[in-house]
Short mmCIF file of C-alpha atoms in Angstrom, two decimals:
data_model
loop_
_atom_site.label_atom_id
_atom_site.label_comp_id
_atom_site.label_asym_id
_atom_site.label_seq_id
_atom_site.Cartn_x
_atom_site.Cartn_y
_atom_site.Cartn_z
CA MET A 104 132.85 105.31 108.69
CA SER A 105 130.44 102.74 110.08
CA THR A 106 126.63 102.57 110.23
CA GLY A 107 126.68 100.03 113.07
CA ILE A 108 128.73 96.97 113.97
CA GLU A 109 132.44 96.91 113.13
CA SER A 110 133.49 93.45 114.34
CA TRP A 111 132.00 89.97 114.71
CA GLY A 112 134.90 88.96 116.96
CA ALA A 113 134.07 86.68 119.91
CA GLU A 114 135.08 89.38 122.38
CA ASN A 115 132.50 91.68 120.87
CA LEU A 116 129.54 89.28 120.42
CA SER A 117 128.37 89.32 124.03
CA LYS A 118 128.21 93.12 123.86
CA ILE A 119 126.16 93.27 120.70
CA ASP A 120 122.53 94.30 121.16
CA ALA A 121 120.86 95.72 118.04
CA LEU A 122 122.10 94.22 114.79
CA TYR A 123 120.61 96.76 112.42
CA PRO A 124 122.38 99.87 111.11
CA PHE A 125 121.59 103.43 112.23
CA VAL A 126 120.68 102.57 115.83
CA GLY A 127 118.94 105.60 117.34
CA SER A 128 116.82 106.29 114.31
CA GLU A 129 113.93 104.04 115.45
CA LYS A 130 111.52 106.82 116.39
CA ILE A 131 111.95 108.76 113.20
CA MET A 132 111.56 105.51 111.21
CA THR A 133 108.34 104.82 113.12
CA ILE A 134 106.96 108.28 112.28
CA ILE A 135 107.81 107.84 108.61
CA GLY A 136 106.29 104.37 108.62
CA VAL A 137 103.03 105.59 110.18
CA VAL A 138 102.81 108.41 107.64
CA ILE A 139 103.29 105.90 104.81
CA TRP A 140 100.63 103.59 106.23
CA ILE A 141 97.99 106.33 106.75
CA GLY A 142 98.86 107.92 103.43
CA TRP A 143 98.44 104.58 101.65
CA GLN A 144 95.02 103.97 103.20
CA ILE A 145 93.82 107.46 102.24
CA TRP A 146 95.19 107.01 98.69
CA GLN A 147 93.48 103.62 98.44
CA VAL A 148 90.08 105.02 99.38
CA LYS A 149 90.45 107.92 96.93
CA PHE A 150 91.65 105.61 94.14
CA GLU A 151 88.71 103.28 94.74
CA ASN A 152 86.19 106.13 94.84
CA ASN A 153 87.49 107.49 91.53
CA SER A 154 87.38 104.02 89.94
CA TYR A 155 83.77 103.50 90.96
CA GLU A 156 82.73 106.94 89.77
CA ASP A 157 84.25 106.18 86.40
CA GLN A 158 82.69 102.72 86.22
CA THR A 159 79.25 103.91 87.31
CA SER A 160 79.21 106.54 84.58
CA GLN A 161 79.80 103.83 81.98
CA LEU A 162 77.06 101.56 83.30
CA SER A 163 73.93 103.41 82.24
CA GLY A 164 70.51 101.72 81.95
CA GLU A 165 70.75 99.73 78.73
CA THR A 166 74.43 98.93 79.08
CA LEU A 167 73.85 97.65 82.60
CA THR A 168 70.95 95.48 81.50
CA LYS A 169 73.09 94.03 78.70
CA VAL A 170 75.99 93.32 81.06
CA ILE A 171 73.75 91.57 83.58
CA SER A 172 72.01 89.46 80.94
CA GLU A 173 75.41 88.36 79.54
CA ASP A 174 76.63 87.37 82.99
CA ASP A 175 77.34 83.67 83.22
CA MET B 152 122.12 80.40 128.34
CA GLY B 153 123.78 78.88 131.39
CA ASN B 154 124.33 75.34 130.10
CA ASN B 155 123.59 73.04 127.21
CA LEU B 156 120.12 72.11 128.53
CA ASP B 157 119.18 75.79 128.80
CA ALA B 158 120.53 76.35 125.30
CA LEU B 159 118.54 73.40 123.91
CA THR B 160 115.36 74.58 125.66
CA THR B 161 115.74 78.09 124.29
CA ILE B 162 116.47 76.92 120.74
CA PHE B 163 113.59 74.42 120.85
CA THR B 164 111.19 77.11 122.05
CA GLU B 165 112.28 79.51 119.35
CA PHE B 166 111.91 76.88 116.63
CA TYR B 167 108.58 75.62 118.04
CA TYR B 168 106.98 79.03 117.71
CA TRP B 169 108.71 79.77 114.42
CA ILE B 170 107.28 76.64 112.78
CA THR B 171 103.73 77.67 113.83
CA VAL B 172 104.02 80.75 111.62
CA PRO B 173 104.22 79.00 108.21
CA LEU B 174 101.57 76.53 109.41
CA MET B 175 99.26 79.41 110.29
CA PHE B 176 100.04 80.95 106.90
CA LEU B 177 97.96 78.08 105.54
CA ILE B 178 94.93 79.44 107.38
CA HIS B 179 95.13 82.55 105.27
CA VAL B 180 95.69 80.54 102.09
CA GLY B 181 92.61 78.49 102.97
CA PHE B 182 90.52 81.58 103.74
CA CYS B 183 91.49 83.10 100.39
CA MET B 184 90.63 79.88 98.51
CA TYR B 185 87.35 79.58 100.34
CA GLU B 186 86.27 83.18 100.05
CA VAL B 187 87.19 83.52 96.37
CA SER B 188 85.47 80.26 95.50
CA VAL B 189 82.28 81.22 97.32
CA SER B 190 82.07 84.51 95.42
CA ARG B 191 80.49 84.57 91.97
CA ALA B 192 82.80 84.50 88.95
CA LYS B 193 82.17 88.17 88.24
CA ASN B 194 83.62 89.15 91.62
CA LYS B 195 86.45 86.68 92.21
CA MET B 196 89.54 88.84 91.61
CA HIS B 197 88.18 91.72 93.68
CA THR B 198 87.41 89.25 96.46
CA LEU B 199 90.96 87.91 96.34
CA MET B 200 92.57 91.35 96.41
CA LYS B 201 90.37 92.52 99.26
CA ASN B 202 91.48 89.61 101.41
CA ALA B 203 95.14 89.69 100.31
CA MET B 204 95.61 93.38 101.05
CA LEU B 205 94.67 92.94 104.69
CA ILE B 206 98.10 91.29 105.03
CA PRO B 207 100.19 94.46 104.67
CA VAL B 208 97.90 96.85 106.58
CA VAL B 209 97.43 94.48 109.52
CA THR B 210 101.13 93.64 109.54
CA VAL B 211 102.35 97.21 109.76
CA THR B 212 99.72 98.25 112.28
CA MET B 213 100.55 95.24 114.45
CA PHE B 214 104.13 96.50 114.37
CA PHE B 215 103.16 100.10 115.12
CA PHE B 216 100.70 99.51 117.96
CA GLY B 217 98.88 96.16 117.93
CA PHE B 218 101.57 94.17 119.72
CA TRP B 219 102.07 96.97 122.26
CA ILE B 220 98.36 96.79 123.17
CA TYR B 221 98.80 93.16 124.25
CA PHE B 222 101.59 94.06 126.69
CA ALA B 223 100.17 97.39 127.88
CA LEU B 224 96.50 96.65 128.58
CA PRO B 225 96.15 93.35 130.51
CA ALA B 226 95.14 95.04 133.76
CA TRP B 227 93.58 98.20 132.35
CA PRO B 228 90.91 99.55 133.02
CA VAL B 229 90.51 97.54 136.26
CA GLY B 230 94.16 98.26 137.15
CA ASP B 231 96.93 100.39 135.79
CA MET B 232 98.08 100.47 132.21
CA ALA B 233 101.54 98.92 131.76
CA THR B 234 104.24 100.59 129.72
CA GLY B 235 104.59 97.71 127.28
CA THR B 236 108.00 99.14 126.55
CA GLY B 237 109.51 96.09 124.87
CA ALA B 238 106.74 96.01 122.25
CA LEU B 239 106.96 99.65 121.24
CA PRO B 240 108.00 99.93 117.59
CA TRP B 241 111.13 101.91 118.45
CA ASP B 242 112.36 99.53 121.15
CA VAL B 243 115.54 97.61 120.26
CA THR B 244 113.81 94.28 120.95
CA MET B 245 111.37 95.02 118.09
CA GLY B 246 114.16 94.54 115.58
CA SER B 247 117.15 92.35 114.80
CA ASN B 248 118.72 91.98 118.20
CA PHE B 249 121.42 89.64 119.41
CA GLN B 250 120.24 89.66 123.02
CA ASP B 251 116.62 88.71 122.22
CA HIS B 252 116.17 85.95 119.66
CA ILE B 253 112.45 85.37 119.95
CA MET B 254 110.49 88.63 120.03
CA GLY B 255 109.97 88.65 116.29
CA VAL B 256 108.73 85.06 116.36
CA PHE B 257 106.19 85.86 119.13
CA TRP B 258 105.14 88.94 117.18
CA ALA B 259 104.64 86.87 114.03
CA ALA B 260 102.57 84.24 115.90
CA PHE B 261 100.25 86.99 117.18
CA LEU B 262 100.28 88.64 113.75
CA LEU B 263 99.07 85.47 112.05
CA PHE B 264 96.20 85.37 114.56
CA SER B 265 95.50 88.96 113.52
CA TRP B 266 95.37 88.02 109.85
CA THR B 267 92.98 85.22 110.74
CA ALA B 268 90.80 87.66 112.70
CA ALA B 269 90.53 90.08 109.80
CA SER B 270 90.08 87.26 107.31
CA ILE B 271 87.09 85.83 109.23
CA VAL B 272 85.38 89.20 108.85
CA SER B 273 86.40 89.41 105.20
CA GLY B 274 84.44 86.37 104.07
CA ALA B 275 81.12 87.49 105.51
CA VAL B 276 81.04 90.79 103.61
CA ILE B 277 82.13 89.75 100.13
CA GLU B 278 80.66 91.05 96.89
CA ARG B 279 79.39 94.40 98.18
CA ILE B 280 81.87 96.03 100.59
CA ARG B 281 84.48 98.48 99.33
CA THR B 282 88.05 97.33 99.76
CA GLY B 283 88.95 100.62 101.44
CA ALA B 284 86.21 100.20 104.03
CA PHE B 285 87.16 96.58 104.64
CA LEU B 286 90.80 97.49 105.19
CA ILE B 287 89.72 99.96 107.89
CA PHE B 288 87.81 97.13 109.58
CA ALA B 289 90.84 94.86 109.13
CA VAL B 290 92.99 97.28 111.15
CA LEU B 291 90.23 97.77 113.73
CA VAL B 292 89.69 94.03 114.32
CA GLY B 293 93.14 92.65 113.47
CA SER B 294 95.30 95.19 115.30
CA ILE B 295 93.07 96.82 117.91
CA THR B 296 89.98 95.03 119.26
CA TRP B 297 91.32 91.50 119.10
CA MET B 298 94.56 92.65 120.72
CA ILE B 299 92.56 94.29 123.53
CA ASP B 300 90.61 91.08 124.10
CA ALA B 301 93.83 89.06 123.99
CA ALA B 302 95.35 91.37 126.61
CA TRP B 303 92.25 91.04 128.81
CA GLY B 304 91.36 87.39 128.36
CA TRP B 305 94.28 85.56 126.80
CA SER B 306 97.11 86.36 129.15
CA PRO B 307 97.73 85.09 132.69
CA SER B 308 97.71 88.72 133.90
CA GLY B 309 94.63 89.79 131.90
CA TRP B 310 91.90 91.21 134.10
CA LEU B 311 89.22 88.94 132.65
CA VAL B 312 91.39 86.02 133.78
CA THR B 313 92.45 87.35 137.18
CA GLU B 314 89.05 88.82 138.08
CA TRP B 315 86.52 86.54 136.34
CA GLY B 316 88.54 83.34 135.87
CA TYR B 317 88.05 83.52 132.10
CA HIS B 318 89.46 80.49 130.30
CA ASP B 319 89.74 80.21 126.54
CA ALA B 320 92.81 78.09 125.78
CA TYR B 321 92.51 77.91 121.97
CA ALA B 322 90.60 81.12 121.36
CA SER B 323 86.92 80.13 120.97
CA GLY B 324 86.04 83.64 122.13
CA VAL B 325 89.20 85.71 121.84
CA ILE B 326 89.50 85.06 118.12
CA HIS B 327 86.34 83.40 116.87
CA GLY B 328 83.71 84.98 119.12
CA ILE B 329 84.97 88.51 118.61
CA CYS B 330 85.36 88.12 114.85
CA GLY B 331 81.88 86.64 114.46
CA GLY B 332 80.48 89.56 116.44
CA ALA B 333 82.54 92.03 114.40
CA ALA B 334 81.28 90.54 111.14
CA LEU B 335 77.69 90.75 112.35
CA GLY B 336 78.18 94.41 113.29
CA ILE B 337 79.26 95.25 109.75
CA LEU B 338 76.59 93.09 108.10
CA ALA B 339 73.83 94.80 110.08
CA VAL B 340 74.78 98.13 108.46
CA LEU B 341 76.10 96.91 105.12
CA GLY B 342 72.96 95.01 104.11
CA PRO B 343 72.52 91.93 101.93
CA ARG B 344 73.73 91.41 98.37
CA ILE B 345 71.24 92.42 95.71
CA GLY B 346 68.92 89.47 95.10
CA LYS B 347 69.74 87.62 98.30
CA PHE B 348 66.21 87.99 99.60
CA ALA B 349 63.00 87.60 97.65
CA PRO B 350 60.40 90.39 97.96
CA ASP B 351 58.59 88.35 100.61
CA GLY B 352 61.85 88.10 102.59
CA THR B 353 62.63 84.49 101.75
CA PRO B 354 66.41 84.03 101.51
CA ARG B 355 67.83 82.77 98.25
CA ASP B 356 71.03 80.73 97.87
CA ILE B 357 73.68 82.56 95.87
CA PRO B 358 75.72 79.69 94.41
CA PRO B 359 79.53 79.78 94.68
CA HIS B 360 81.38 79.82 91.37
CA ASN B 361 83.59 76.92 92.47
CA PRO B 362 82.06 74.82 95.29
CA TRP B 363 84.70 72.11 95.13
CA PHE B 364 87.54 74.57 95.64
CA ALA B 365 85.66 76.25 98.47
CA VAL B 366 85.61 73.15 100.61
CA ILE B 367 89.26 72.42 99.78
CA GLY B 368 89.93 75.88 101.19
CA LEU B 369 88.32 74.73 104.44
CA PHE B 370 90.53 71.63 104.36
CA VAL B 371 93.58 73.90 104.14
CA ILE B 372 92.25 75.93 107.08
CA TYR B 373 92.06 72.70 109.15
CA THR B 374 95.72 72.12 108.34
CA GLY B 375 96.69 75.60 109.40
CA PHE B 376 94.78 75.18 112.64
CA TRP B 377 97.47 72.77 113.83
CA GLY B 378 99.82 75.73 113.85
CA PHE B 379 97.20 77.85 115.55
CA TYR B 380 96.81 75.28 118.32
CA ALA B 381 100.54 74.84 118.77
CA ALA B 382 101.05 78.60 118.93
CA CYS B 383 98.55 78.83 121.82
CA ASN B 384 100.86 76.76 124.04
CA ALA B 385 104.10 77.40 125.82
CA PRO B 386 105.88 74.24 124.70
CA ILE B 387 108.32 73.32 127.44
CA VAL B 388 107.92 74.57 130.97
CA ASP B 389 109.28 73.15 134.24
CA LEU B 390 105.97 73.00 136.08
CA SER B 391 107.40 71.57 139.31
CA GLY B 392 110.09 74.23 139.47
CA ASP B 393 112.73 71.67 140.41
CA GLY B 394 113.63 70.44 136.96
CA THR B 395 111.72 67.16 137.22
CA LEU B 396 108.40 67.79 135.43
CA PHE B 397 108.44 69.40 132.04
CA SER B 398 105.24 69.84 130.09
CA ALA B 399 103.43 72.18 127.73
CA THR B 400 101.22 74.83 129.23
CA SER B 401 98.31 76.86 127.94
CA ILE B 402 98.66 80.56 127.33
CA TYR B 403 97.60 80.97 130.99
CA LEU B 404 100.65 78.91 132.07
CA THR B 405 98.34 76.17 133.33
CA PRO B 406 99.22 72.57 132.49
CA THR B 407 98.30 70.70 129.33
CA THR B 408 100.09 68.32 127.00
CA LEU B 409 100.49 68.14 123.24
CA SER B 410 98.84 64.72 123.49
CA THR B 411 95.72 66.32 125.01
CA ILE B 412 95.28 68.93 122.31
CA THR B 413 95.96 66.40 119.54
CA PHE B 414 93.25 64.07 120.86
CA ASN B 415 90.77 66.88 121.32
CA PHE B 416 91.44 68.74 118.08
CA LEU B 417 90.73 65.60 116.06
CA MET B 418 87.73 64.47 118.11
CA SER B 419 86.06 67.88 117.98
CA LEU B 420 86.71 67.98 114.22
CA ALA B 421 85.05 64.56 113.90
CA GLY B 422 82.02 65.66 115.93
CA GLY B 423 81.67 68.82 113.91
CA LEU B 424 81.91 67.01 110.59
CA MET B 425 79.29 64.45 111.59
CA ALA B 426 76.91 67.09 112.91
CA GLY B 427 77.37 69.32 109.88
CA TYR B 428 76.75 66.43 107.53
CA MET B 429 73.62 65.32 109.36
CA LEU B 430 72.08 68.79 109.80
CA SER B 431 72.67 69.79 106.17
CA LYS B 432 71.81 66.36 104.71
CA GLY B 433 75.28 65.93 103.28
CA ASP B 434 75.86 69.46 101.92
CA ALA B 435 79.62 69.76 101.38
CA TYR B 436 79.82 73.39 102.42
CA TRP B 437 78.05 72.91 105.76
CA THR B 438 79.82 69.61 106.43
CA PHE B 439 83.28 71.16 106.10
CA SER B 440 82.18 74.31 107.91
CA GLY B 441 80.79 72.03 110.61
CA GLY B 442 84.21 70.47 111.05
CA LEU B 443 85.70 73.90 111.64
CA ALA B 444 82.87 74.95 113.94
CA GLY B 445 83.30 71.72 115.94
CA ILE B 446 86.95 72.57 116.61
CA ILE B 447 86.08 76.16 117.42
CA ALA B 448 83.31 75.13 119.86
CA ALA B 449 85.63 72.84 121.85
CA SER B 450 88.68 75.07 121.67
CA ALA B 451 88.07 77.03 124.89
CA GLY B 452 88.62 73.89 126.94
CA ASN B 453 90.53 71.60 124.62
CA ASP B 454 93.56 71.91 126.89
CA LEU B 455 91.72 69.86 129.52
CA TYR B 456 88.71 68.01 128.02
CA HIS B 457 88.49 64.29 127.53
CA PRO B 458 88.46 63.48 123.78
CA LEU B 459 84.81 62.36 123.94
CA GLN B 460 83.85 65.59 125.70
CA ALA B 461 85.49 67.49 122.85
CA PHE B 462 83.53 65.27 120.44
CA PHE B 463 80.20 66.00 122.16
CA ILE B 464 80.84 69.73 122.40
CA GLY B 465 81.80 69.79 118.73
CA ILE B 466 78.44 68.22 117.85
CA VAL B 467 76.36 70.57 120.00
CA GLY B 468 78.35 73.62 118.91
CA VAL B 469 77.63 72.94 115.26
CA TRP B 470 73.94 72.39 115.98
CA VAL B 471 73.81 75.78 117.75
CA ALA B 472 75.71 77.52 114.93
CA TYR B 473 73.63 75.98 112.15
CA ARG B 474 70.25 76.74 113.75
CA LEU B 475 71.22 80.28 114.77
CA HIS B 476 72.60 81.05 111.29
CA TYR B 477 69.28 80.34 109.55
CA TRP B 478 67.17 81.91 112.29
CA VAL B 479 69.17 85.17 112.18
CA GLU B 480 69.18 85.14 108.35
CA ARG B 481 65.40 84.91 108.16
CA LYS B 482 64.60 87.11 111.16
CA PHE B 483 67.02 89.99 110.55
CA LYS B 484 67.78 89.58 106.82
CA ILE B 485 71.50 89.15 107.50
CA ASP B 486 73.43 88.00 104.43
CA ASP B 487 76.52 86.26 105.82
CA ALA B 488 78.03 84.99 102.56
CA VAL B 489 80.27 82.33 104.11
CA GLY B 490 78.55 81.61 107.43
CA ALA B 491 81.39 83.31 109.34
CA VAL B 492 79.14 84.65 112.08
CA ALA B 493 77.78 81.16 112.67
CA VAL B 494 80.97 79.12 112.40
CA HIS B 495 83.13 81.55 114.36
CA GLY B 496 80.80 83.77 116.37
CA TYR B 497 78.03 81.42 117.49
CA ALA B 498 80.12 78.24 117.79
CA GLY B 499 82.93 80.15 119.51
CA SER B 500 80.66 81.88 122.01
CA PHE B 501 78.88 78.61 122.74
CA GLY B 502 82.27 77.01 123.33
CA VAL B 503 83.33 79.68 125.83
CA ILE B 504 80.09 79.22 127.83
CA ALA B 505 80.27 75.41 127.63
CA ALA B 506 83.78 75.53 129.11
CA GLY B 507 82.39 77.41 132.11
CA PHE B 508 80.16 74.46 132.99
CA MET B 509 82.60 71.73 131.98
CA LEU B 510 85.60 73.21 133.80
CA TRP B 511 83.72 74.75 136.73
CA GLY B 512 86.07 75.10 139.69
CA TYR B 513 89.31 74.42 137.80
CA PRO B 514 92.05 76.94 138.57
CA ALA B 515 92.12 79.63 135.91
CA VAL B 516 95.71 80.57 136.69
CA ALA B 517 98.68 78.54 137.92
CA ASP B 518 98.59 79.81 141.50
CA GLY B 519 94.91 78.87 141.87
CA SER B 520 93.86 82.34 143.03
CA VAL B 521 90.80 82.37 140.78
CA SER B 522 88.62 79.60 139.36
CA ILE B 523 86.73 79.01 136.15
CA THR B 524 82.97 79.57 136.53
CA PRO B 525 79.93 79.60 134.23
CA TRP B 526 79.25 83.27 134.96
CA GLY B 527 82.86 84.24 134.31
CA GLN B 528 82.64 82.49 130.95
CA ILE B 529 79.22 83.95 130.08
CA GLY B 530 80.53 87.42 130.90
CA GLY B 531 83.62 86.73 128.81
CA ALA B 532 81.55 85.52 125.86
CA ILE B 533 79.45 88.71 125.99
CA MET B 534 82.62 90.81 126.24
CA MET B 535 84.09 89.11 123.17
CA PHE B 536 81.11 88.83 120.88
CA LEU B 537 79.19 91.97 121.78
CA VAL B 538 81.38 94.56 123.53
CA LEU B 539 84.63 94.10 121.59
CA GLY B 540 83.17 92.39 118.55
CA PHE B 541 79.80 93.74 117.44
CA ILE B 542 79.69 97.28 118.88
CA PRO B 543 82.97 98.74 117.53
CA THR B 544 82.43 97.55 113.96
CA TYR B 545 78.76 98.55 114.04
CA ILE B 546 79.70 102.13 115.01
CA VAL B 547 82.51 102.36 112.44
CA ALA B 548 80.24 100.87 109.76
CA LEU B 549 77.64 103.59 110.47
CA ILE B 550 80.34 106.26 110.15
CA LEU B 551 81.67 104.82 106.84
CA LYS B 552 78.13 104.51 105.55
CA GLY B 553 77.52 108.14 106.42
CA MET B 554 80.66 109.07 104.47
CA GLY B 555 79.44 107.05 101.48
CA ILE B 556 82.47 104.73 101.45
CA LEU B 557 81.06 101.52 102.90
CA ARG B 558 79.26 99.82 100.02
CA ILE B 559 80.11 99.63 96.33
CA PRO B 560 77.76 101.44 93.92
CA ARG B 561 74.66 99.49 92.87
CA GLU B 562 75.62 99.52 89.18
CA VAL B 563 79.07 98.06 89.87
CA GLU B 564 77.58 95.37 92.16
CA LEU B 565 75.14 94.38 89.45
CA ALA B 566 77.71 94.31 86.67
CA GLY B 567 80.29 92.57 88.79
CA LEU B 568 83.36 93.93 90.52
CA ASP B 569 85.67 92.42 87.93
CA TYR B 570 83.63 93.53 84.88
CA PHE B 571 85.92 96.25 83.58
CA ASP B 572 89.12 94.30 84.31
CA GLU B 573 87.61 91.37 82.45
CA GLN B 574 86.74 93.56 79.47
CA THR B 575 90.32 94.84 79.37
CA ARG B 576 91.63 91.28 79.57
CA LYS B 577 89.42 90.17 76.70
CA SER B 578 90.48 93.17 74.61
CA ASP B 579 94.19 92.55 75.32
CA ASN B 580 93.74 88.91 74.48
CA GLN B 581 92.07 89.76 71.19
CA ASP B 582 94.94 92.09 70.30
CA ILE B 583 97.40 89.23 70.82
CA VAL B 584 95.28 86.82 68.76
CA ASN B 585 95.12 89.39 65.97
CA ALA B 586 98.87 89.87 66.10
CA GLU B 587 99.43 86.12 65.98
CA LEU B 588 97.05 85.74 63.02
CA ALA B 589 98.89 88.52 61.19
CA ASN B 590 102.19 86.81 61.87
CA ALA B 591 100.85 83.42 60.69
CA ASN B 592 99.63 84.90 57.44
CA ASN B 593 102.93 86.59 56.57
#
């Protein structure tokens, strides 16, 4: 069982190309990576929207005036 | 590697570029220090997180497609699109590879430029943009539009270079011009911070919460710029082709020396500092920003200028940036919180155009097939600032505004972006104090 390279022997070094394990999985890793990136950006926007909705509801007229006047 | 000299050259080249990466890391550290310090105390942690989170999104998108753009689009749309195979994220060279030792180092050097690009935009829009919206702009500018302009104007085979003779050795336009334009495109839609302008339209100063730390941030950016300059060169090239004349070259593979860029970097910094100090009557913020703008103004031709030419251009570039900043602020009610459009956009674009007159007739590429001209540089400056800078971000900002996810809610802006986190911190702190008091009284 081997996920990649099996020998660092001098006779093998000149033939070594990729050093990482699971050579051949690059495209599927790219697809998974792109899904993670886009998913994270969508999650971040939703998380931020929810946070602001919550914060805005707590900052009504008098509360907001008090917060601003206490601002240093 | 055929012999020891080849081996030494290869290892030196790898290490040369590698060492530019941690140096350029300092640019981002400086931008964070500067941007956070310029913000008001009630917004500082949000400002920090907004800037810091551009690092992961720009990094992964540069891996997925940004670096490929640089290799695929130099000739397009004038010529054919290249395959850019070696920079595709699934190519074996875009990973640990024993037959290619340097691809990751090149990628990182470009990536740090990308962080800088996004970070320039970040400072201008502080205290009212949503982090989610900013991170979309970070990907747009850091991994797409700047990479297109680099392919077109910052490569010996880029069509702006081969067709127009565009010359921009240390990125006056390809980084600073485009990012200034991009920031202006967002600002035009985003609007000013609440209170920035009086009812009669007079701009007010919004004081930074830590002015001393802000200018130290600019000092750190100067330090990082040494890495930026070094990364713009190919360090050791046999220009004669017979092994007798080794020198550095610009990104266009035209001759320069490390001595030249060292002279000119420092002289343009000096000119910018003096001009900034004089124009602002000794204001620390504009003096330090002037130093940066002086370097940026001279950067397009700092591979070839005389040190005093770099000094003069640094002075004039800062004068242009300073005057334009206040004129645009008053005329169009643009609230550029850190002067990014001025320092990067106006000074950079001026520098590109100035190089067209100063270097008129110089070969733009090594074989001399096309020359540097004022009109080539003016066209390039417009391409950077307006076409690839302002227009894309302006359109995306309109879309995000229409979706209601561009600007933070008014109430949150007034209370401060850190208000609720600060309340939680105070509450947690009080709990600990109470627990300690209870323990002390037992």
